[in-house]
Amino acid sequence: MSLWVDKYRPTQLHKLDYHHALSSQLKRLVDSGDFPHLLFFGPSGAGKKTRIMCTLREMYGVGVERLRIENINIQTPSNKKIELTTINSNHHIEFNPSDAGIYDRVVVQEVLKNIAQMHTLDTGSQRGFKVVVLNEVDKLTREAQHSLRRTMEKYSSNCRLILCCNSTGKVISPIRSRCLGIRVPAPSHEEISRILHYVCKKEGVVLPTELSGRIAEMSRRNLRRALLMVEACRVQQHPMSPEQSIPLPDWEQYIKQTADLILMEQSPKQLLEVRSRVYELMAHVIPADVIMKYLLEELVKSCDGSMKAEVITAAAEFEHRIHLGSKPIFHIEAFVAKFMSMYKRFLEEGLGNLQDIEMDF
Amino acid sequence: MIGVGQPLRRKRTLEWIDSDLSPDEDSKPADNSMDSDLELLNVFKSNETKPEIIEMKDWCEEFKPESSSELVGNKKQINDLNKFLKYCLSRAAPSILHLSGPPGCGKSTALRVLGNELEMDLVEWNSPTAVVTNTDIDEDDPITYTEGQLKTFQLFLINNKYSSYSETSLELHPDELHFKFSITKSHTAPRDRKKLLIVKDIPNVILRTPSLMQEVLRLYHTRGRHVLAFVVPSSHESSDPYWKLFSRELLGEFGIASICFNAVHNTGMSKVISRVMLQKTNRVDDLLLDEVLAASTGDLRFALNTLHFYLFNSTNLSCINILNKKKLTKRVKKNATSLSSYKPVPPVPVYSSIKNHPLSSLHAIGKVLHAKRKPWRSKDVPASLPSHLSHHTREELQYQPDHVFETSTLSSDLFLSFLHCNLPEYSIDINELTIACNYLSQSDILSPLSSRLHYIPSHYSPYVASIGISHSLTQCVSSKFTINGPIDRQIRENISGNQSLLIEIARETNQYETNHIRLATDLLSYHQLLPNLHNSNRLQQLVSCYKLHERRFISRDFPSLIAQPSNFSTVNVTSPNSSEEEDQSLIVEDFPEYENW
Amino acid sequence: MDQFLKLANPSSSKPAPTSSGGTDKPQSRSKRLDQTPWVEKYRPWGVADIVSQEEVVAVMKKCLMGEDIPNLLFYGGPGTGKTSTILAMAREMFGPNDMRERVLELNSSDERGIDVIREKVKGFSTRAVPPKRSDGQPCPAIKLVVLDEADSMTQPAQEALRRIMEKESRSTRFCLICNYISRIIDPITSRCAKFRFIPLPRTQIEAKLRSISQVEHVRISEDALGALYDVSEGDLRKAITYLQSIARLQDSDSDNLTEAAQVYEISGFIPSQVMDKLLTACQSDSYQQLDTAIRQVIAEGFSANQLLSQLHDMVLTVDILSDKQKSAVALKLANVDKRIADGGDEYINLLDMCSLLMQQVCHAQL
């Protein structure tokens, strides 16, 4: 039994539910017999991966869907062994180079080299090349990206790369210029609710239109999340009602509670409490910048205009420091403390002129 | 500084440096610094032209303990060492020990005393000194040199004796490679006695190319018979060769037992120092005792040498003097290091709990968080700051915040963690705390662990933190005197544990989602859906494991995460958390582990 | 950057004829061969073919007439023809056959530490060459070392290079190519003749693109050509690359011309409607609207960097802001750009950027 997200994932280009123009472009590329390196980009949950798999399927047929998971070991020049999980079919290999951390450069080079060499052995494949799917290229280090561009040229005769990332901003321009960029925008609210209805119909459950609209709204145009939400709703209550509450991911709820704590009391003691909660989140592998982002979202709701700008500036600054420093907790905490003192001042000023107290929350 | 002593002392300093940097010192084995200290003392004396002082004996030698009962230091750790040695005696296979600890905590002494008591033959490796003269280091041909030293070392490990080296097939010319070693017990031991090979200074070759270590150890593993002990001093600099040398993998691969000694606790120190004082001067000078204690931060050897020096100098003592001395010696040693590139700069064991920290480092944290200021005296109120800066006016600090870090024995990373962990409890005003947090965040950016790509003046990191925090916290919490140990490490372990769990789950569930972070933020974040994920037994196990350890979000208590606050004034540095029931064989794996992050 | 233009695979990509000679090429060539990047295919063959950069071309022509060649330092934005120029000159000077022997090309993807400079360059430059080409024609008895992306060379490597430059001046000329001349150490710049390559003007880029699209049978509207120039910012290589992408995505069955919108789509250029919407949100003084607008931009998959650079262009020209306000916005732009480059979150940073813009627009403190 698998989740609806996986169960109803389209596997063929013509079955994709939205971005039809894009699908036909991809089809044309495949039909032309050869294609350049591709760079899929777009926000998460927009369907990049689904489109990549569909493209591969279009190219190689069902063989691509016979996936197997392999662990490969790679030795770095400094004799450190790295284990990497790859997902392979006969025609492609997919992996996440950023899993290797600072050794991503070595991993990319080695894997590509292996594939290029292996390929010369099996000449019977349908196409003249194998496809390597690299995820999260935007998380690659600069060095890895630079070496990638060299590697792309070197092995272009027998393998093609499909790169996948959330934002092209962090991909160096030489790589961007070597790839055909394919932007996958997030589905619109209407598209999401259409898909939700389709899935629910297949599952034989009734989805109230109002609920689907709210889910689409809350999913932030992330289809994956929308499908998870609708399934969670279904588990929570059957049959679903239009006004039922939509469950949030538990960590998001937790961040919400944390934000409430911050708004409740601004004191060093409260900061300690917040710290333990942030630690808790981090221990659950929620990335620090995500914590920061959601915390900001919650906190900003309770500020008035000019303070909003201040809070956002502070958040942007400390979020930047997370990436520069080595201890994310320091920076999240510094932000929380800063917010606390700003908010306290705001409250005190509010108390100062009680007559025209106006808080928009 | 005291006016009278100043010129003299400066002169001494110069000579001190000279003697330490003279070329023949270059090859001096690392841990023999006590000898060099002695020499230095001699130098002073001869300079001071005080003929009535004839005593030239090193007190460290004079008062060295002869039995295990006399050993000061962490009882548990000494016990561990004893157990390990006994365990080694009981088996035929070779065993390897990695003994580390801050300088002067009695590593070698403990090894010597215990080894003697267990009737082992102590054989000490000294790097061949003769070869290291400059003429022999032929820059164009480093290979022969390297190989020579390495071979000598290997021979030592296998044969433990100089004599057997001529019998070996390895062709070496005796006059090309001199190496000396000492058998502490001169009487001929029976054949079957275990030997305890003590390696204090690891050959340069191996320090330079750590991969050789594996080779050497592999050789020892197959052909050695005795107990091999590496005695490695630990300090707080991160660029140390020993840390690389004794990586976790290495320790695991060869089953190397690792024991880490703590700095000698104050009670033990004062016991020894007062005994010495009593013996030498027939009275115990409490003031001197305290100051020697404060200055030596758990370094018994340093304490004895200081004491030695000051008892003869019999000038007025002041803490600052001793502190300055300590800094001076440090600096001189550092210079020597850079010249000979030899002086070990060893690993910082990251302590997870407070028990392992010497009191002095906790004091340092306390001094930053709870900065005492001298009250204004009417005459030295400084010219008032311009009005826009007036809120920065502070009374003068009692301690210089930049000295505070230097006197603590913490690494800058740990120092920051400590400060961070305790900061909110020492502040009562959120505005001040905000500023302090900001400084902390700044110092993290500067920290050497951060960006490795850019040049950053990382040595400023702890100073930014300590000065910034002591500046920003003006209202002292009067009654609070607890310091908690940082829990960063547990958190990191938690994170990495959960990460691998998630990766495994990702592998089992869903072939599209290889990204474990996405798994955590999306798929597994709906606890309602977790039952739907189980499509195999294995997965079910994993997910339930994940639920058990993971999703404690909704409940409000965090049992394991927060370290129990322990009282600052009663922190027991020794704290033998009795673990007598430990199985012998466990010791090998269960010794305090090293991790540096 | 300049990487792409060059030596993707020098053996296979025999430079195609220039625009004038290539019209007779059958369009139905094997698809496989179509993979040659057009930037490579349409690289200028001789010095005379070089578009724009008159000053440099004049000097090059003189050199070809037999004048002494100095060491060269080419700098300027990407895609302005630096590499093409030096390669074209070398080809004319040495003839295609001797190129391999006489020209050493190094770029930053190659290891270019101090050792490589020492060994490779030194080894190459010390070899003597005869004063004539293999086909018997006379040519200067020199070799050429082309160091592409010289600004990414380390300082010590540059120092090493300087000594080599001096020592080998009799037999070797160096041509350094870089984007930012400020990153080249002074001793080197003083040893070279410096040439600045200016961004190509609109007419020339459009003319070149037009000729290529005729040869390759790309159906593209005049509007789209203009759009191509807009997105390329004077970078011919970028423009050609985009043109090729357009050709690849074009439906070969229909006769529709590619329109400007598609060009913007290909290049990741944010359409002006989206930008206008964002600007309107900034003027609304409503945080809610701003938040929605930013989320929308991100959800559409546009990159924050692109947004920032377009925002920058907009803010500079917009008349609702005073100079002082503009400078505040520009400062924030710089900050935000740096943060994003360091890996900062796009949403938070864009929010920061736009909330400042909003404040400047709506709560101006003049």
XYZ file of C-alpha atoms in Angstrom, chain B residues 31-329:
299
model
C 57.240 15.371 26.017
C 60.615 16.118 27.384
C 59.577 19.637 27.938
C 60.023 18.987 31.586
C 63.700 18.529 31.093
C 63.898 21.686 29.125
C 61.997 23.416 31.844
C 64.621 22.267 34.228
C 67.329 23.576 32.041
C 65.609 26.836 31.825
C 65.424 27.063 35.521
C 69.092 26.405 35.682
C 69.738 29.134 33.273
C 67.970 31.571 35.491
C 69.779 30.541 38.503
C 73.148 30.863 36.982
C 72.159 34.276 35.820
C 70.965 35.442 39.094
C 74.336 34.796 40.591
C 73.006 33.328 43.719
C 75.682 30.835 44.537
C 73.992 29.662 47.706
C 71.426 27.839 45.667
C 73.004 24.657 44.621
C 69.950 22.601 44.248
C 69.590 21.752 40.629
C 67.264 18.850 40.853
C 64.046 18.888 38.998
C 61.246 18.725 41.438
C 59.162 16.838 38.978
C 61.725 14.091 39.226
C 62.257 14.463 42.884
C 58.641 14.169 43.831
C 57.472 11.735 41.279
C 55.140 9.143 42.641
C 56.404 5.634 43.123
C 53.204 3.745 43.719
C 49.751 3.903 42.315
C 48.391 5.132 45.617
C 50.453 8.257 45.220
C 49.063 9.053 41.813
C 46.843 12.058 41.721
C 44.363 12.580 38.992
C 41.069 11.143 38.007
C 40.753 7.871 39.894
C 38.437 6.361 37.358
C 40.754 7.048 34.519
C 43.728 5.646 36.342
C 41.635 2.667 37.169
C 40.700 2.267 33.563
C 44.329 2.308 32.624
C 45.133 -0.244 35.253
C 42.348 -2.496 34.060
C 43.479 -2.178 30.534
C 47.049 -3.086 31.337
C 45.913 -6.090 33.326
C 43.732 -7.134 30.469
C 46.693 -6.882 28.135
C 48.749 -9.056 30.382
C 46.116 -11.702 30.273
C 46.245 -12.170 26.549
C 48.882 -13.048 24.067
C 47.858 -10.833 21.208
C 49.388 -7.406 20.868
C 47.420 -4.534 22.261
C 47.603 -0.889 21.471
C 46.723 1.973 23.724
C 46.179 5.594 22.923
C 46.621 7.665 26.030
C 45.892 11.326 25.785
C 45.357 14.237 28.039
C 46.470 17.788 28.611
C 50.128 18.314 29.328
C 51.245 17.687 32.832
C 48.354 15.541 33.898
C 50.538 12.577 34.605
C 50.039 10.372 31.613
C 53.535 9.013 31.425
C 53.846 8.905 35.164
C 50.750 6.821 35.519
C 51.912 4.524 32.767
C 55.298 4.140 34.371
C 53.996 3.528 37.848
C 51.322 1.105 36.808
C 53.620 -0.667 34.412
C 56.166 -1.163 37.138
C 53.596 -2.391 39.551
C 52.325 -4.915 37.073
C 55.905 -5.981 36.442
C 56.080 -5.110 32.841
C 59.232 -4.071 31.096
C 59.076 -0.488 30.107
C 60.714 0.332 26.852
C 60.550 3.834 25.624
C 60.919 4.933 22.048
C 62.902 8.007 21.365
C 63.097 9.315 17.895
C 66.577 8.927 16.538
C 68.177 12.231 17.272
C 71.400 11.845 15.466
C 69.845 11.621 12.066
C 67.902 14.753 12.522
C 70.883 17.016 12.389
C 70.575 19.363 9.539
C 73.238 17.849 7.379
C 71.454 14.582 7.271
C 68.230 15.967 6.057
C 68.957 15.983 2.442
C 66.225 17.922 0.824
C 66.721 16.347 -2.523
C 66.437 12.906 -1.202
C 63.812 12.803 1.419
C 62.931 9.239 0.688
C 65.953 7.579 2.151
C 65.617 9.665 5.188
C 61.981 8.905 5.561
C 62.421 5.257 5.024
C 65.238 5.130 7.470
C 63.233 6.620 10.228
C 60.231 4.556 9.458
C 62.209 1.350 9.393
C 63.813 2.143 12.659
C 60.467 2.691 14.171
C 59.111 -0.518 12.765
C 62.077 -2.412 14.039
C 61.544 -0.933 17.414
C 57.959 -2.040 17.428
C 58.744 -5.589 16.471
C 61.959 -6.250 18.260
C 61.729 -3.711 21.009
C 65.456 -3.786 21.246
C 68.394 -2.144 19.735
C 70.462 -5.302 19.670
C 68.116 -7.267 17.514
C 68.222 -4.673 14.875
C 71.584 -5.767 13.564
C 70.225 -9.253 13.061
C 67.459 -8.166 10.839
C 67.442 -8.447 7.149
C 66.684 -4.815 6.698
C 69.882 -3.236 5.693
C 70.702 -0.221 7.669
C 74.022 1.175 8.585
C 74.357 1.532 12.275
C 76.133 4.813 12.077
C 73.565 6.198 9.758
C 70.782 5.649 12.159
C 71.365 6.010 15.784
C 68.506 5.562 17.943
C 68.484 5.209 21.578
C 65.992 3.648 23.757
C 65.970 3.060 27.392
C 64.983 0.080 29.366
C 63.928 1.485 32.618
C 64.446 -1.732 34.445
C 68.004 -2.706 34.002
C 67.883 -6.198 35.395
C 67.430 -8.878 32.815
C 63.826 -9.771 32.674
C 62.517 -13.215 32.101
C 61.689 -13.911 28.502
C 57.981 -14.161 28.946
C 57.494 -10.818 30.624
C 55.296 -8.466 28.754
C 56.879 -5.338 27.596
C 55.232 -1.985 27.633
C 56.388 0.003 24.673
C 55.903 3.657 25.284
C 55.893 5.929 22.288
C 55.820 9.529 23.280
C 57.116 11.191 20.225
C 55.857 9.743 17.057
C 58.397 9.863 14.254
C 58.147 12.931 12.083
C 57.633 10.811 9.047
C 54.401 9.483 10.342
C 53.225 12.851 11.468
C 53.786 14.140 8.010
C 52.017 11.323 6.229
C 49.397 9.917 8.542
C 48.656 7.070 6.190
C 51.924 5.473 7.227
C 50.471 4.977 10.648
C 48.113 2.357 9.339
C 50.956 0.507 7.752
C 52.980 0.572 10.912
C 50.108 -0.549 13.045
C 49.206 -3.314 10.677
C 52.728 -4.561 10.964
C 52.551 -4.377 14.696
C 49.245 -6.126 14.700
C 50.659 -9.108 12.924
C 54.113 -9.284 14.401
C 54.051 -7.467 17.681
C 53.644 -9.220 20.975
C 53.585 -6.582 23.603
C 51.648 -3.613 24.742
C 52.149 -0.521 22.710
C 51.165 2.747 24.293
C 51.041 6.026 22.448
C 51.240 8.884 24.884
C 49.816 11.911 23.214
C 49.374 15.267 24.821
C 46.203 17.052 23.910
C 45.865 20.739 23.564
C 43.217 22.976 22.181
C 44.503 23.847 18.819
C 42.603 22.389 15.999
C 45.351 22.086 13.439
C 47.010 19.249 15.217
C 48.658 16.338 13.505
C 47.732 13.851 16.223
C 44.097 14.305 15.708
C 44.450 13.264 12.118
C 46.750 10.484 13.134
C 44.443 8.846 15.620
C 41.261 9.166 13.724
C 38.243 7.355 14.891
C 38.478 4.966 12.019
C 42.008 4.082 12.936
C 41.119 3.473 16.545
C 38.312 1.254 15.401
C 40.268 -0.610 12.789
C 42.986 -1.759 15.100
C 40.908 -2.000 18.232
C 42.979 0.640 19.876
C 41.913 1.402 23.370
C 41.705 5.060 23.985
C 42.003 6.600 27.393
C 41.810 10.274 27.939
C 43.181 11.793 31.095
C 41.764 14.953 32.471
C 43.808 17.729 33.863
C 44.651 17.139 37.479
C 41.870 18.399 39.690
C 42.528 21.057 42.224
C 42.337 18.887 45.301
C 44.956 16.570 43.935
C 47.075 19.475 42.907
C 46.907 21.205 46.198
C 47.705 17.937 47.936
C 50.880 17.542 45.971
C 51.862 21.168 46.107
C 51.377 21.500 49.803
C 53.328 18.304 50.349
C 56.187 19.708 48.350
C 56.002 23.028 50.082
C 55.977 21.391 53.428
C 58.973 19.372 52.568
C 60.927 22.264 51.152
C 60.019 25.178 53.317
C 58.370 23.554 56.275
C 55.248 25.604 55.885
C 52.359 25.906 53.534
C 51.873 29.288 52.045
C 48.198 29.377 51.197
C 48.438 32.421 49.045
C 51.179 30.918 46.978
C 49.322 27.652 46.815
C 46.212 29.314 45.460
C 48.081 31.283 42.912
C 50.098 28.392 41.687
C 46.888 26.467 41.407
C 45.182 29.189 39.485
C 48.071 29.634 37.137
C 48.732 26.042 36.347
C 45.218 25.013 35.268
C 45.680 21.398 36.058
C 49.191 21.069 34.768
C 51.041 19.464 37.622
C 54.398 19.708 35.990
C 53.951 23.364 35.380
C 52.764 23.852 38.948
C 55.830 22.189 40.370
C 58.156 24.134 38.183
C 56.482 27.382 39.050
C 56.642 26.537 42.662
C 60.247 25.647 42.346
C 61.003 28.901 40.690
C 59.083 31.045 43.099
C 60.262 29.448 46.247
C 63.756 30.323 45.309
C 62.965 33.625 43.914
C 61.016 34.455 47.048
C 59.937 37.743 45.579
C 56.464 38.994 46.059
C 54.117 36.844 44.229
C 51.265 37.953 42.274
C 48.861 36.063 40.223
C 49.478 38.214 37.240
C 53.105 37.374 37.266
C 52.444 33.746 37.174
C 49.826 34.160 34.555
C 52.193 36.118 32.428
C 54.779 33.454 32.836
C 52.385 30.876 31.724
C 51.607 32.860 28.660
C 55.244 33.394 27.976
C 56.105 29.776 28.134
